[in-house]
Short mmCIF file of C-alpha atoms in Angstrom, two decimals:
data_model
loop_
_atom_site.label_atom_id
_atom_site.label_comp_id
_atom_site.label_asym_id
_atom_site.label_seq_id
_atom_site.Cartn_x
_atom_site.Cartn_y
_atom_site.Cartn_z
CA MET A 269 -35.43 12.02 43.97
CA ASN A 270 -32.42 14.31 43.56
CA ALA A 271 -30.95 13.11 46.75
CA ARG A 272 -31.28 9.58 45.91
CA VAL A 273 -29.72 10.24 42.54
CA ALA A 274 -26.97 12.16 44.05
CA SER A 275 -26.30 9.36 46.54
CA SER A 276 -26.08 6.84 43.79
CA MET A 277 -23.78 8.85 41.68
CA ASN A 278 -21.23 9.41 44.33
CA PRO A 279 -20.50 6.13 46.18
CA TYR A 280 -16.96 7.26 46.58
CA LEU A 281 -18.08 10.28 48.73
CA GLN A 282 -20.46 8.13 50.58
CA TRP A 283 -17.71 5.69 51.33
CA ILE A 284 -15.51 8.42 52.53
CA LYS A 285 -18.08 9.80 54.95
CA GLU A 286 -18.62 6.26 56.33
CA LYS A 287 -15.09 5.75 56.78
CA SER A 288 -14.47 9.22 58.29
CA ASN A 289 -16.45 7.95 61.29
CA SER A 290 -14.14 5.10 61.81
CA PRO A 291 -12.69 4.75 65.36
CA THR A 292 -9.12 4.71 63.82
CA GLU A 293 -7.85 7.41 61.55
CA HIS A 294 -4.95 5.27 60.49
CA GLN A 295 -7.16 2.52 59.22
CA PHE A 296 -9.09 5.08 57.19
CA GLN A 297 -6.12 6.64 55.58
CA SER A 298 -4.74 3.24 54.69
CA GLU A 299 -8.01 2.17 52.96
CA LEU A 300 -8.29 5.49 51.21
CA ALA A 301 -4.77 5.16 49.88
CA GLU A 302 -5.62 1.59 48.69
CA TYR A 303 -8.80 2.86 46.90
CA GLN A 304 -6.95 5.64 45.14
CA ALA A 305 -4.13 3.28 43.98
CA SER A 306 -6.59 1.32 41.71
CA TYR A 307 -6.81 2.03 38.08
CA TYR A 308 -10.11 3.68 37.06
CA ALA A 309 -9.80 1.40 33.92
CA GLY A 310 -9.98 -1.65 36.21
CA GLY A 311 -13.57 -1.03 37.32
CA THR A 312 -16.96 -0.40 35.79
CA SER A 313 -19.69 2.29 36.36
CA ARG A 314 -22.32 3.91 34.51
CA PHE A 315 -19.76 6.40 33.38
CA LEU A 316 -17.27 3.79 32.44
CA PRO A 317 -19.24 0.56 31.34
CA MET A 318 -17.74 -2.73 30.33
CA PRO A 319 -16.67 -2.59 26.64
CA THR A 320 -18.67 -4.81 24.27
CA GLY A 321 -17.06 -7.87 22.90
CA VAL A 322 -14.32 -8.38 25.38
CA GLN A 323 -13.62 -10.71 28.33
CA ALA A 324 -12.71 -9.19 31.66
CA MET A 325 -10.04 -11.72 32.05
CA GLY A 326 -8.48 -11.00 28.69
CA SER A 327 -9.31 -11.23 24.83
CA ASP A 328 -7.12 -12.27 21.88
CA ALA A 329 -7.00 -9.78 19.07
CA ASP A 330 -9.35 -11.86 16.60
CA SER A 331 -12.20 -11.74 19.16
CA HIS A 332 -12.85 -8.07 18.35
CA TYR A 333 -14.01 -8.94 14.86
CA ARG A 334 -15.22 -12.52 15.53
CA GLN A 335 -18.50 -12.11 13.72
CA GLU A 336 -18.16 -12.46 10.09
CA GLN A 337 -21.03 -10.07 9.16
CA ALA A 338 -19.79 -7.32 11.43
CA TYR A 339 -16.26 -7.76 10.15
CA PHE A 340 -17.17 -7.41 6.64
CA LEU A 341 -19.73 -4.61 7.16
CA ALA A 342 -16.82 -2.63 8.74
CA VAL A 343 -14.91 -3.25 5.42
CA GLU A 344 -17.85 -1.95 3.35
CA ARG A 345 -18.21 1.14 5.68
CA GLY A 346 -14.57 1.98 5.02
CA ARG A 347 -15.03 1.64 1.32
CA PHE A 348 -18.18 3.83 1.46
CA GLU A 349 -16.38 6.53 3.17
CA ASP A 350 -13.50 6.41 0.90
CA ARG A 351 -15.76 6.61 -2.06
CA GLU A 352 -18.35 9.21 -0.92
CA ASN A 353 -16.84 11.31 1.79
CA MET A 354 -15.77 14.66 0.26
CA VAL A 355 -12.41 14.89 1.99
CA LEU A 356 -11.39 11.41 3.41
CA GLY A 357 -10.56 9.72 0.14
CA GLN A 358 -8.16 12.61 -0.70
CA GLY A 359 -6.44 12.16 2.57
CA ILE A 360 -5.82 8.54 1.73
CA ASN A 361 -4.39 9.51 -1.69
CA ARG A 362 -1.91 11.72 0.02
CA LEU A 363 -0.96 8.96 2.50
CA THR A 364 -0.22 6.53 -0.25
CA SER A 365 1.59 9.05 -2.36
CA ASN A 366 4.00 9.86 0.64
CA VAL A 367 4.68 6.35 1.57
CA LEU A 368 5.19 4.81 -1.95
CA GLN A 369 6.25 7.93 -3.70
CA ASN A 370 7.88 6.63 -7.00
CA GLY A 371 8.25 3.06 -5.87
CA PHE A 372 11.07 1.42 -4.16
CA VAL A 373 14.73 0.98 -5.63
CA HIS A 374 15.86 -2.68 -5.74
CA ASP A 375 19.37 -3.73 -5.51
CA SER A 376 20.58 -7.23 -5.37
CA GLN A 377 23.41 -8.00 -2.72
CA ALA A 378 24.50 -11.30 -4.50
CA PRO A 379 28.36 -12.00 -3.96
CA ASP A 380 28.97 -12.23 -7.69
CA GLU A 381 28.87 -8.80 -9.25
CA ASP A 382 27.74 -10.22 -12.69
CA LEU A 383 25.01 -12.26 -11.08
CA ALA A 384 23.74 -9.17 -9.11
CA ASP A 385 23.61 -7.24 -12.25
CA ASP A 386 21.68 -9.87 -14.00
CA LEU A 387 19.24 -10.15 -11.16
CA ASN A 388 18.66 -6.42 -11.06
CA ALA A 389 18.23 -6.20 -14.74
CA GLY A 390 15.79 -9.17 -14.81
CA TRP A 391 13.84 -7.95 -11.85
CA LEU A 392 13.45 -4.55 -13.36
CA ASP A 393 12.14 -6.08 -16.65
CA TYR A 394 9.68 -8.36 -14.75
CA ALA A 395 8.34 -5.58 -12.42
CA ASN A 396 7.88 -3.11 -15.31
CA ASP A 397 6.09 -5.62 -17.66
CA PRO A 398 2.26 -5.82 -16.91
CA LYS A 399 2.05 -9.06 -18.89
CA GLN A 400 4.63 -10.80 -16.68
CA VAL A 401 3.63 -9.37 -13.29
CA ASP A 402 -0.02 -8.97 -13.36
CA HIS A 403 -2.50 -11.80 -13.69
CA GLU A 404 -4.85 -9.47 -15.69
CA GLY A 405 -1.91 -8.00 -17.62
CA GLU A 406 -2.85 -4.53 -16.93
CA ARG A 407 -0.64 -3.25 -14.19
CA ASN A 408 2.98 -2.95 -13.54
CA LEU A 409 4.40 -3.83 -9.93
CA ASP A 410 4.41 -0.24 -8.78
CA LYS A 411 0.70 0.15 -9.75
CA ILE A 412 -0.23 -3.06 -7.99
CA ALA A 413 1.73 -1.81 -4.98
CA ASP A 414 -0.10 1.64 -5.14
CA LEU A 415 -3.60 0.05 -5.30
CA GLY A 416 -2.56 -2.72 -2.61
CA PHE A 417 -1.37 -0.19 -0.16
CA ARG A 418 -4.47 1.90 -0.61
CA ASN A 419 -6.76 -1.11 -0.20
CA MET A 420 -4.84 -2.10 2.95
CA ILE A 421 -5.75 1.25 4.42
CA VAL A 422 -9.31 1.32 3.35
CA ASP A 423 -10.24 -2.36 3.79
CA GLY A 424 -7.93 -3.49 6.51
CA ASP A 425 -5.86 -6.02 4.50
CA ILE A 426 -5.43 -7.40 1.01
CA SER A 427 -3.61 -10.47 -0.51
CA HIS A 428 -1.92 -11.33 -3.53
CA LEU A 429 -1.42 -14.95 -4.94
CA ILE A 430 1.78 -15.69 -6.86
CA LEU A 431 0.77 -18.08 -9.60
CA GLU A 432 3.00 -20.65 -11.31
CA ASN A 433 4.00 -18.36 -14.07
CA GLY A 434 5.15 -15.68 -11.58
CA SER A 435 2.17 -13.35 -11.98
CA LEU A 436 0.25 -11.78 -9.18
CA GLN A 437 -3.43 -12.43 -8.78
CA THR A 438 -4.92 -9.76 -6.31
CA MET A 439 -7.71 -10.94 -3.90
CA GLU A 440 -9.54 -8.11 -2.26
CA ALA A 441 -10.44 -8.50 1.50
CA HIS A 442 -14.06 -9.81 0.95
CA TYR A 443 -12.88 -12.84 -0.95
CA MET A 444 -10.84 -14.13 1.96
CA ARG A 445 -13.54 -16.14 4.11
CA SER A 446 -13.87 -19.20 6.10
CA PRO A 447 -15.47 -22.19 4.44
CA TRP A 448 -18.91 -23.32 5.51
CA SER A 449 -17.26 -26.27 7.37
CA THR A 450 -13.93 -25.73 8.90
CA LEU A 451 -13.18 -29.40 9.10
CA ARG A 452 -12.00 -31.08 5.86
CA ALA A 453 -10.38 -34.33 5.05
CA GLY A 454 -6.58 -34.42 5.52
CA ARG A 455 -6.51 -31.61 8.00
CA GLN A 456 -6.06 -31.83 11.76
CA GLU A 457 -9.01 -30.76 14.00
CA THR A 458 -6.55 -28.48 15.82
CA ASN A 459 -6.60 -26.03 12.72
CA VAL A 460 -8.42 -22.87 13.32
CA ILE A 461 -9.75 -20.83 10.46
CA ILE A 462 -10.36 -16.93 11.28
CA HIS A 463 -12.25 -15.21 8.32
CA GLY A 464 -10.15 -17.22 5.71
CA VAL A 465 -6.83 -17.46 7.55
CA GLU A 466 -6.07 -21.09 8.64
CA LEU A 467 -3.89 -21.57 11.74
CA LYS A 468 -2.12 -24.51 12.98
CA ASN A 469 -0.13 -24.12 16.30
CA GLY A 470 -0.29 -20.31 15.73
CA HIS A 471 1.30 -20.50 12.18
CA ARG A 472 -0.54 -19.49 9.08
CA VAL A 473 -0.72 -22.72 6.98
CA ALA A 474 -3.21 -21.75 4.37
CA TYR A 475 -5.79 -19.17 3.03
CA HIS A 476 -9.33 -19.67 1.98
CA TYR A 477 -10.91 -17.64 -0.97
CA THR A 478 -14.35 -17.66 -2.46
CA PRO A 479 -14.92 -17.45 -6.20
CA GLU A 480 -14.46 -14.08 -7.85
CA SER A 481 -17.98 -14.06 -9.01
CA LEU A 482 -19.18 -13.92 -5.33
CA ASN A 483 -22.87 -13.86 -4.82
CA SER A 484 -24.07 -13.71 -1.26
CA LEU A 485 -27.45 -15.22 -2.20
CA SER A 486 -26.11 -18.15 -3.97
CA ALA A 487 -24.38 -21.58 -2.90
CA SER A 488 -21.05 -20.29 -4.11
CA ARG A 489 -20.93 -18.38 -0.94
CA TYR A 490 -19.81 -21.60 0.81
CA GLN A 491 -17.52 -22.80 -1.93
CA THR A 492 -13.78 -21.81 -1.20
CA ARG A 493 -10.49 -22.91 -2.46
CA ARG A 494 -7.54 -23.52 -0.07
CA ILE A 495 -4.07 -22.08 -0.87
CA GLU A 496 -1.18 -23.06 1.03
CA THR A 497 0.88 -20.18 2.44
CA PHE A 498 4.02 -21.81 1.19
CA ASN A 499 4.65 -23.67 -1.93
CA GLU A 500 6.45 -27.14 -2.00
CA GLY A 501 9.84 -25.23 -2.00
CA GLY A 502 8.98 -23.48 1.20
CA ILE A 503 8.56 -19.99 -0.63
CA ARG A 504 5.69 -17.80 0.33
CA GLN A 505 3.05 -17.76 -2.46
CA VAL A 506 0.41 -15.75 -0.48
CA LEU A 507 1.31 -12.16 0.17
CA HIS A 508 -0.79 -11.01 2.93
CA VAL A 509 -0.53 -7.30 3.43
CA TYR A 510 -2.03 -5.80 6.51
CA ASN A 511 -1.10 -3.50 9.54
CA PRO A 512 -1.71 -5.34 12.85
CA ARG A 513 -1.65 -3.69 16.29
CA ARG A 514 -1.39 -7.05 18.23
CA PHE A 515 0.61 -10.06 17.76
CA THR A 516 -2.37 -12.42 17.84
CA GLN A 517 -4.18 -10.38 14.99
CA ARG A 518 -4.71 -12.60 11.90
CA ARG A 519 -6.78 -10.03 9.92
CA GLY A 520 -6.40 -6.46 9.35
CA VAL A 521 -9.02 -3.81 10.38
CA THR A 522 -9.76 -0.74 8.29
CA THR A 523 -8.15 2.42 9.33
CA ILE A 524 -11.43 4.20 8.90
CA ALA A 525 -12.91 2.20 11.83
CA PRO A 526 -12.29 4.84 14.56
CA ILE A 527 -13.29 7.69 12.37
CA VAL A 528 -16.57 6.42 10.94
CA PHE A 529 -18.65 8.92 12.92
CA PRO A 530 -16.39 11.95 12.37
CA ALA A 531 -16.42 11.33 8.62
CA LYS A 532 -20.12 10.87 8.51
CA TYR A 533 -20.78 13.97 10.88
CA HIS A 534 -18.44 16.01 8.55
CA ASP A 535 -20.32 15.20 5.51
CA ASP A 536 -23.60 15.93 7.26
CA LEU A 537 -22.29 19.23 8.55
CA GLN A 538 -21.16 20.27 5.11
CA PHE A 539 -24.38 19.26 3.49
CA ALA A 540 -26.34 21.22 5.95
CA ALA A 541 -24.28 24.26 5.48
CA LEU A 542 -24.72 24.02 1.69
CA VAL A 543 -28.60 23.64 2.15
CA ASN A 544 -28.67 26.68 4.37
CA ALA A 545 -26.66 28.60 1.85
CA LYS A 546 -29.23 27.77 -0.86
CA ARG A 547 -32.16 28.62 1.37
CA GLN A 548 -30.68 32.02 2.01
CA SER A 549 -30.73 32.78 -1.64
CA PHE A 550 -34.18 31.22 -2.29
CA ILE A 551 -36.22 34.59 -2.12
CA ALA A 552 -35.04 37.39 -4.23
CA THR A 553 -37.95 39.78 -4.44
CA ILE A 554 -40.92 40.44 -2.14
CA HIS A 555 -44.20 42.37 -2.86
CA GLU A 556 -46.29 43.57 0.09
CA PHE A 557 -49.79 44.76 0.00
CA ASP A 558 -51.73 46.69 2.64
CA LEU A 559 -55.23 45.93 3.90
CA ALA A 560 -56.73 48.28 1.30
CA SER A 561 -55.43 46.34 -1.43
CA GLU A 562 -57.47 44.03 -3.44
CA ASP A 563 -56.29 40.49 -4.50
CA ASP A 564 -56.00 40.52 -8.32
CA GLY A 565 -55.69 36.68 -8.38
CA SER A 566 -52.18 36.90 -9.35
CA ASN A 567 -50.47 35.85 -6.20
CA ASP A 568 -50.53 32.15 -6.93
CA ILE A 569 -46.96 30.94 -7.54
CA SER A 570 -47.62 27.46 -6.69
CA GLN A 571 -44.44 25.34 -7.68
CA ASN A 572 -46.07 21.98 -7.52
CA GLY A 573 -48.80 22.41 -10.11
CA SER A 574 -51.76 22.65 -7.59
CA GLN A 575 -54.88 24.84 -8.24
CA PRO A 576 -54.64 28.70 -7.63
CA TYR A 577 -54.87 29.75 -4.03
CA ILE A 578 -58.37 30.89 -2.76
CA PRO A 579 -58.23 32.58 0.73
CA GLY A 580 -59.81 30.49 3.27
CA VAL A 581 -60.37 27.44 0.94
CA THR A 582 -56.90 26.30 -0.23
CA SER A 583 -53.36 26.66 1.14
CA ARG A 584 -50.16 27.79 -0.45
CA GLU A 585 -47.24 25.42 -0.37
CA TYR A 586 -43.90 26.10 -1.71
CA GLU A 587 -42.27 22.61 -2.44
CA THR A 588 -39.56 23.81 -4.94
CA GLY A 589 -37.91 27.02 -5.69
CA SER A 590 -34.79 28.77 -6.98
CA PRO A 591 -32.87 31.93 -6.71
CA GLY A 592 -34.71 34.80 -8.26
CA THR A 593 -38.32 33.67 -7.23
CA LYS A 594 -40.98 36.41 -6.86
CA VAL A 595 -43.36 36.18 -3.99
CA LYS A 596 -46.56 38.26 -3.88
CA GLY A 597 -48.09 38.71 -0.51
CA LEU A 598 -51.90 38.71 -0.01
CA PRO A 599 -53.76 41.91 1.02
CA GLY A 600 -52.67 42.99 4.45
CA GLU A 601 -49.95 40.27 4.56
CA LYS A 602 -46.28 40.85 5.15
CA ILE A 603 -43.76 38.34 4.26
CA LYS A 604 -40.41 38.42 6.03
CA PRO A 605 -37.62 36.42 4.67
CA TRP A 606 -35.88 34.16 7.43
CA THR A 607 -32.20 34.75 7.43
CA THR A 608 -29.44 33.09 9.19
CA ASN A 609 -25.67 33.04 9.32
CA VAL A 610 -24.44 30.72 6.78
CA PRO A 611 -22.16 29.18 7.92
CA SER A 612 -22.63 29.65 11.63
CA HIS A 613 -19.85 31.11 13.68
CA SER A 614 -18.87 27.70 14.97
CA HIS A 615 -19.03 25.89 11.62
CA PHE A 616 -15.29 26.13 10.73
CA GLN A 617 -14.01 25.37 14.26
CA HIS A 618 -16.15 22.30 14.17
CA ALA A 619 -15.23 21.26 10.82
CA ASP A 620 -11.53 21.67 11.62
CA LEU A 621 -11.99 19.45 14.64
CA LEU A 622 -13.49 16.63 12.59
CA MET A 623 -10.86 16.78 9.91
CA THR A 624 -8.08 16.85 12.62
CA ILE A 625 -9.51 13.58 14.01
CA MET A 626 -9.67 12.11 10.52
CA SER A 627 -6.11 13.26 9.69
CA ILE A 628 -4.30 11.94 12.81
CA ASN A 629 -5.98 8.50 12.27
CA LEU A 630 -4.44 8.50 8.77
CA ASP A 631 -1.04 9.41 10.19
CA LEU A 632 -1.30 12.58 8.20
CA PRO A 633 -0.44 16.22 9.53
CA MET A 634 -3.17 18.60 9.01
CA ILE A 635 -0.95 20.68 6.62
CA VAL A 636 -0.57 17.69 4.26
CA PHE A 637 -4.23 16.62 4.67
CA PHE A 638 -5.48 20.13 3.80
CA LEU A 639 -2.63 21.10 1.37
CA ASP A 640 -2.68 24.31 3.14
CA ALA A 641 0.21 25.71 5.38
CA SER A 642 -1.40 29.03 6.00
CA LYS A 643 -2.12 28.24 9.62
CA GLY A 644 1.73 27.90 10.49
CA ASN A 645 5.11 29.22 9.44
CA PHE A 646 8.04 27.50 7.75
CA ASN A 647 9.33 25.97 10.90
CA THR A 648 5.89 24.50 11.69
CA PHE A 649 5.76 22.95 8.31
CA ARG A 650 9.15 21.45 8.58
CA GLY A 651 8.59 19.98 12.00
CA VAL A 652 5.46 18.19 11.30
CA MET A 653 6.89 16.81 8.00
CA GLN A 654 9.77 15.47 9.86
CA GLN A 655 7.66 13.83 12.53
CA SER A 656 5.20 12.39 9.79
CA GLN A 657 8.18 10.85 7.96
CA GLN A 658 9.04 8.84 11.04
CA ARG A 659 5.76 7.05 10.62
CA PHE A 660 5.85 6.86 6.86
CA ARG A 661 9.15 5.08 7.15
CA ILE A 662 7.64 2.37 9.41
CA LEU A 663 4.73 2.02 6.94
CA GLN A 664 7.42 1.68 4.04
CA ARG A 665 9.41 -0.98 6.10
CA ASP A 666 6.24 -3.13 6.79
CA PHE A 667 5.06 -2.85 3.20
CA ILE A 668 8.36 -3.98 1.79
CA ASN A 669 8.43 -6.96 4.25
CA GLN A 670 5.00 -8.08 3.32
CA PHE A 671 5.03 -7.31 -0.41
CA HIS A 672 8.21 -6.61 -2.20
CA THR A 673 10.58 -9.08 -0.46
CA PRO A 674 8.51 -12.30 -0.68
CA ALA A 675 7.73 -11.27 -4.45
CA TYR A 676 11.39 -10.89 -5.27
CA LEU A 677 12.21 -14.19 -3.35
CA HIS A 678 9.75 -15.99 -5.48
CA TYR A 679 11.16 -14.52 -8.73
CA VAL A 680 14.71 -15.51 -7.79
CA TRP A 681 13.47 -19.05 -7.02
CA ARG A 682 11.68 -19.42 -10.25
CA ARG A 683 15.02 -18.51 -12.08
CA ILE A 684 16.84 -20.95 -9.90
CA ASN A 685 14.42 -23.69 -10.90
CA VAL A 686 14.54 -23.01 -14.63
CA GLU A 687 18.00 -21.66 -15.38
CA PRO A 688 21.04 -23.95 -15.02
CA ALA A 689 23.41 -21.32 -14.52
CA MET A 690 21.33 -19.69 -11.61
CA ARG A 691 20.79 -23.12 -10.08
CA ASN A 692 24.55 -23.89 -10.21
CA ALA A 693 25.19 -20.51 -8.56
CA TYR A 694 22.78 -21.21 -5.62
CA TYR A 695 23.51 -24.94 -4.99
CA ARG A 696 27.29 -25.05 -5.74
CA ARG A 697 28.63 -21.57 -4.96
CA HIS A 698 26.63 -18.81 -3.05
CA GLY A 699 23.68 -20.51 -1.37
CA ASN A 700 21.19 -18.28 0.35
CA ALA A 701 23.78 -15.29 -0.21
CA LEU A 702 22.29 -15.21 -3.77
CA LEU A 703 18.99 -14.21 -2.23
CA ALA A 704 20.34 -11.16 -0.44
CA HIS A 705 18.82 -7.85 -1.54
CA THR A 706 17.44 -4.42 -0.54
CA PHE A 707 14.52 -2.40 -1.48
CA THR A 708 15.25 1.33 -0.75
CA PRO A 709 12.31 3.62 -0.48
CA HIS A 710 12.63 6.94 -2.29
CA GLY A 711 13.51 9.85 0.15
CA TRP A 712 11.50 13.18 0.43
CA GLU A 713 12.68 16.10 -1.35
CA TYR A 714 14.52 18.84 0.34
CA ILE A 715 12.24 21.03 2.30
CA GLN A 716 14.89 23.87 2.25
CA PRO A 717 17.17 22.84 -0.66
CA LEU A 718 20.22 24.98 -0.08
CA THR A 719 20.31 24.51 3.66
CA ASP A 720 19.50 20.79 3.51
CA ALA A 721 22.21 20.01 0.89
CA THR A 722 24.75 22.17 2.87
CA ALA A 723 23.89 19.96 5.85
CA ASP A 724 24.34 16.77 3.95
CA ASP A 725 27.64 18.03 2.60
CA MET A 726 29.00 18.85 6.02
CA ARG A 727 28.06 15.53 7.36
CA LEU A 728 30.06 13.89 4.61
CA THR A 729 33.20 16.01 5.11
CA ARG A 730 33.17 15.65 8.79
CA ASN A 731 32.81 11.86 8.47
CA LEU A 732 29.39 11.85 10.26
CA THR A 733 27.88 9.56 7.54
CA SER A 734 28.99 7.72 4.45
CA HIS A 735 27.97 8.14 0.86
CA ARG A 736 25.90 4.90 1.05
CA ARG A 737 23.95 5.99 4.08
CA ARG A 738 23.29 9.50 2.70
CA CYS A 739 22.17 8.06 -0.63
CA GLN A 740 19.95 5.46 1.20
CA GLU A 741 18.29 8.37 3.04
CA ARG A 742 17.40 9.93 -0.20
CA GLY A 743 16.30 6.75 -1.89
CA TYR A 744 19.27 6.22 -4.24
CA ASN A 745 21.54 3.39 -4.77
CA TRP A 746 25.16 4.59 -4.17
CA TRP A 747 26.58 1.99 -6.54
CA ASP A 748 24.63 3.18 -9.43
CA LEU A 749 25.18 6.84 -8.43
CA ALA A 750 28.94 6.42 -8.07
CA LYS A 751 29.10 4.68 -11.44
CA GLU A 752 27.12 7.52 -13.15
CA ILE A 753 29.12 10.30 -11.39
CA THR A 754 32.53 8.87 -12.48
CA GLU A 755 31.43 8.16 -16.00
CA ASP A 756 29.98 11.53 -16.39
CA ARG A 757 33.17 13.28 -14.97
CA ALA A 758 35.27 11.14 -17.07
CA LEU A 759 33.18 12.02 -20.18
CA LEU A 760 33.23 15.76 -19.23
CA THR A 761 37.23 15.64 -18.69
CA GLU A 762 37.72 13.90 -21.97
CA PHE A 763 35.82 16.40 -23.94
CA ALA A 764 37.34 19.32 -22.23
CA MET A 765 40.98 18.14 -22.56
CA LYS A 766 40.34 17.43 -26.40
CA GLN A 767 38.99 20.92 -26.66
CA ALA A 768 41.77 22.52 -24.79
CA THR A 769 44.40 20.63 -26.94
CA ARG A 770 42.58 21.81 -30.17
CA LEU A 771 42.54 25.52 -28.92
CA ASN A 772 46.24 25.41 -27.95
CA GLN A 773 47.18 24.19 -31.12
CA MET A 774 45.18 26.96 -33.03
CA PHE A 775 46.34 29.63 -30.38
CA PRO A 776 49.66 28.63 -29.04
CA THR A 777 49.95 31.72 -26.86
CA MET A 778 46.54 31.23 -24.96
CA GLU A 779 47.61 28.16 -22.93
CA VAL A 780 44.10 26.88 -22.25
CA ASN A 781 43.71 24.84 -19.36
CA TRP A 782 41.10 21.98 -19.63
CA ARG A 783 39.55 22.91 -16.28
CA GLU A 784 38.64 26.33 -17.65
CA ILE A 785 36.63 24.63 -20.35
CA ALA A 786 35.09 22.05 -18.01
CA PHE A 787 34.13 24.31 -15.17
CA GLY A 788 34.50 27.99 -16.47
CA GLN A 789 35.80 30.54 -14.14
CA SER A 790 33.38 29.80 -11.24
CA ARG A 791 34.36 27.14 -8.61
CA THR A 792 31.49 24.74 -8.74
CA GLY A 793 30.81 21.93 -6.34
CA THR A 794 32.04 19.49 -8.90
CA GLN A 795 35.29 21.27 -9.26
CA VAL A 796 35.89 21.64 -5.41
CA SER A 797 35.14 17.89 -5.05
CA LEU A 798 37.56 17.00 -7.87
CA GLN A 799 40.26 19.07 -6.15
CA GLY A 800 39.70 17.58 -2.64
CA GLU A 801 38.87 20.87 -1.08
CA VAL A 802 36.15 21.72 1.51
CA PRO A 803 34.49 25.10 1.14
CA ASP A 804 34.22 27.06 4.29
CA ALA A 805 30.92 27.00 5.94
CA GLN A 806 29.16 30.36 5.61
CA PRO A 807 26.63 31.66 8.02
CA ASP A 808 23.09 31.46 6.84
CA THR A 809 21.72 34.94 6.63
CA THR A 810 18.56 34.21 4.89
CA THR A 811 15.26 34.80 6.59
CA GLU A 812 12.21 32.69 6.20
CA LYS A 813 8.81 34.19 6.13
CA ASP A 814 5.71 32.83 7.75
#
């Protein structure tokens, strides 16, 4: 039996043995090299079986979730883990906070400065007014973005419909479904619908949604409404937010899909540790009696309301209990508590492994996931944050392209359609240049403020970057910042000169200079900047503790 199993488990060794008896050594070496040149992934065995749901000659991305029931079950599993898992939901919260932070700063790039200021002010008013931007009138744009991004991570995708009045109606993932019949009057038979996404020649031409009062047991399950991807003016009116991994992927897949088992096992592990800890503290006092003792009938502590214990007739069962319970043994009976290490010596290592798997699938470093930097030093924290921010920037860029940009373009087009001045500016003067804009994500705070600020200042003074680029890195608008800086400095200078003039008139011999009033005796960064001087770089003598 063992020999047969060993032979079946080692076909490669058996093949080598057979070929080693070949008359020509050269032929053996050639065939061996050819065998070793093959990819292990290109073959199948009991240890490397064929993956389910794929074609050996190639499968498109949508085939992996082709079954509607399986797809939406994965969505509900992601929601369940987000809702019930003791740590996973907090990790999703931190990912959302790091990517979106305080929202994105909008700046119109319209050629006309007055038009740009008007569009900036109008967009800010629209985005901050829940009555304008939210179909339900409850949330501003930043809150919609916050919940939308979180839903995209948990569910896999989410969509927002832009209504005629400009408000956004959010449709969660389970509302986007294919109709009962994929063929309707007026549509070509070449159209394909994949879980609510209608395709024609590879383009998304429409989306299908069930009613919001969805009931899987009623006929409304098969009633869908078809929403064109673009309106009559060619402006996108369905904002589909998802994070694809392949070009041919039409729906998003929950980020929790690869970590369903680790998340479940982590909860089970913690639950078992808590139960063991409670069990260990269950018995507080034990009374023992020797064989000469007599049963006084007081040894019944039945917790389930059963009859008193009679030796040889009834049995004692303890279904419930609590810390501090007293147990009296029978004559001659010794009761020894069962003790165990709670938690076991491998508990923390295994829990860390499971949470590590969860954190890397959320694009979060463990330090952020745990909010605990005790396992590394300052340089470790700085390094992992810089690496994480690379991924955060990609998520920010994709979210802006899928949500903020089409929402802003729809806002501008609505104004072009209803405002003569804006329509004239578009059709007669600027054209598509009127639509130019940027959304700048907020940067992250300095990890080491003095060192990081000094590095930024040196980059500027050595012409390694510009004020615009530096501000963009930090999530600021340079035009607004420059305006505020010059206005503040002018105001400070004006007040200081007035006070200096007043003091010189009162005390002619003092000869007060306005710079002394504005900046005092110390040479601040503002004073240095005004005088056009660059401070000498001083070596950093600070030490960082682990």
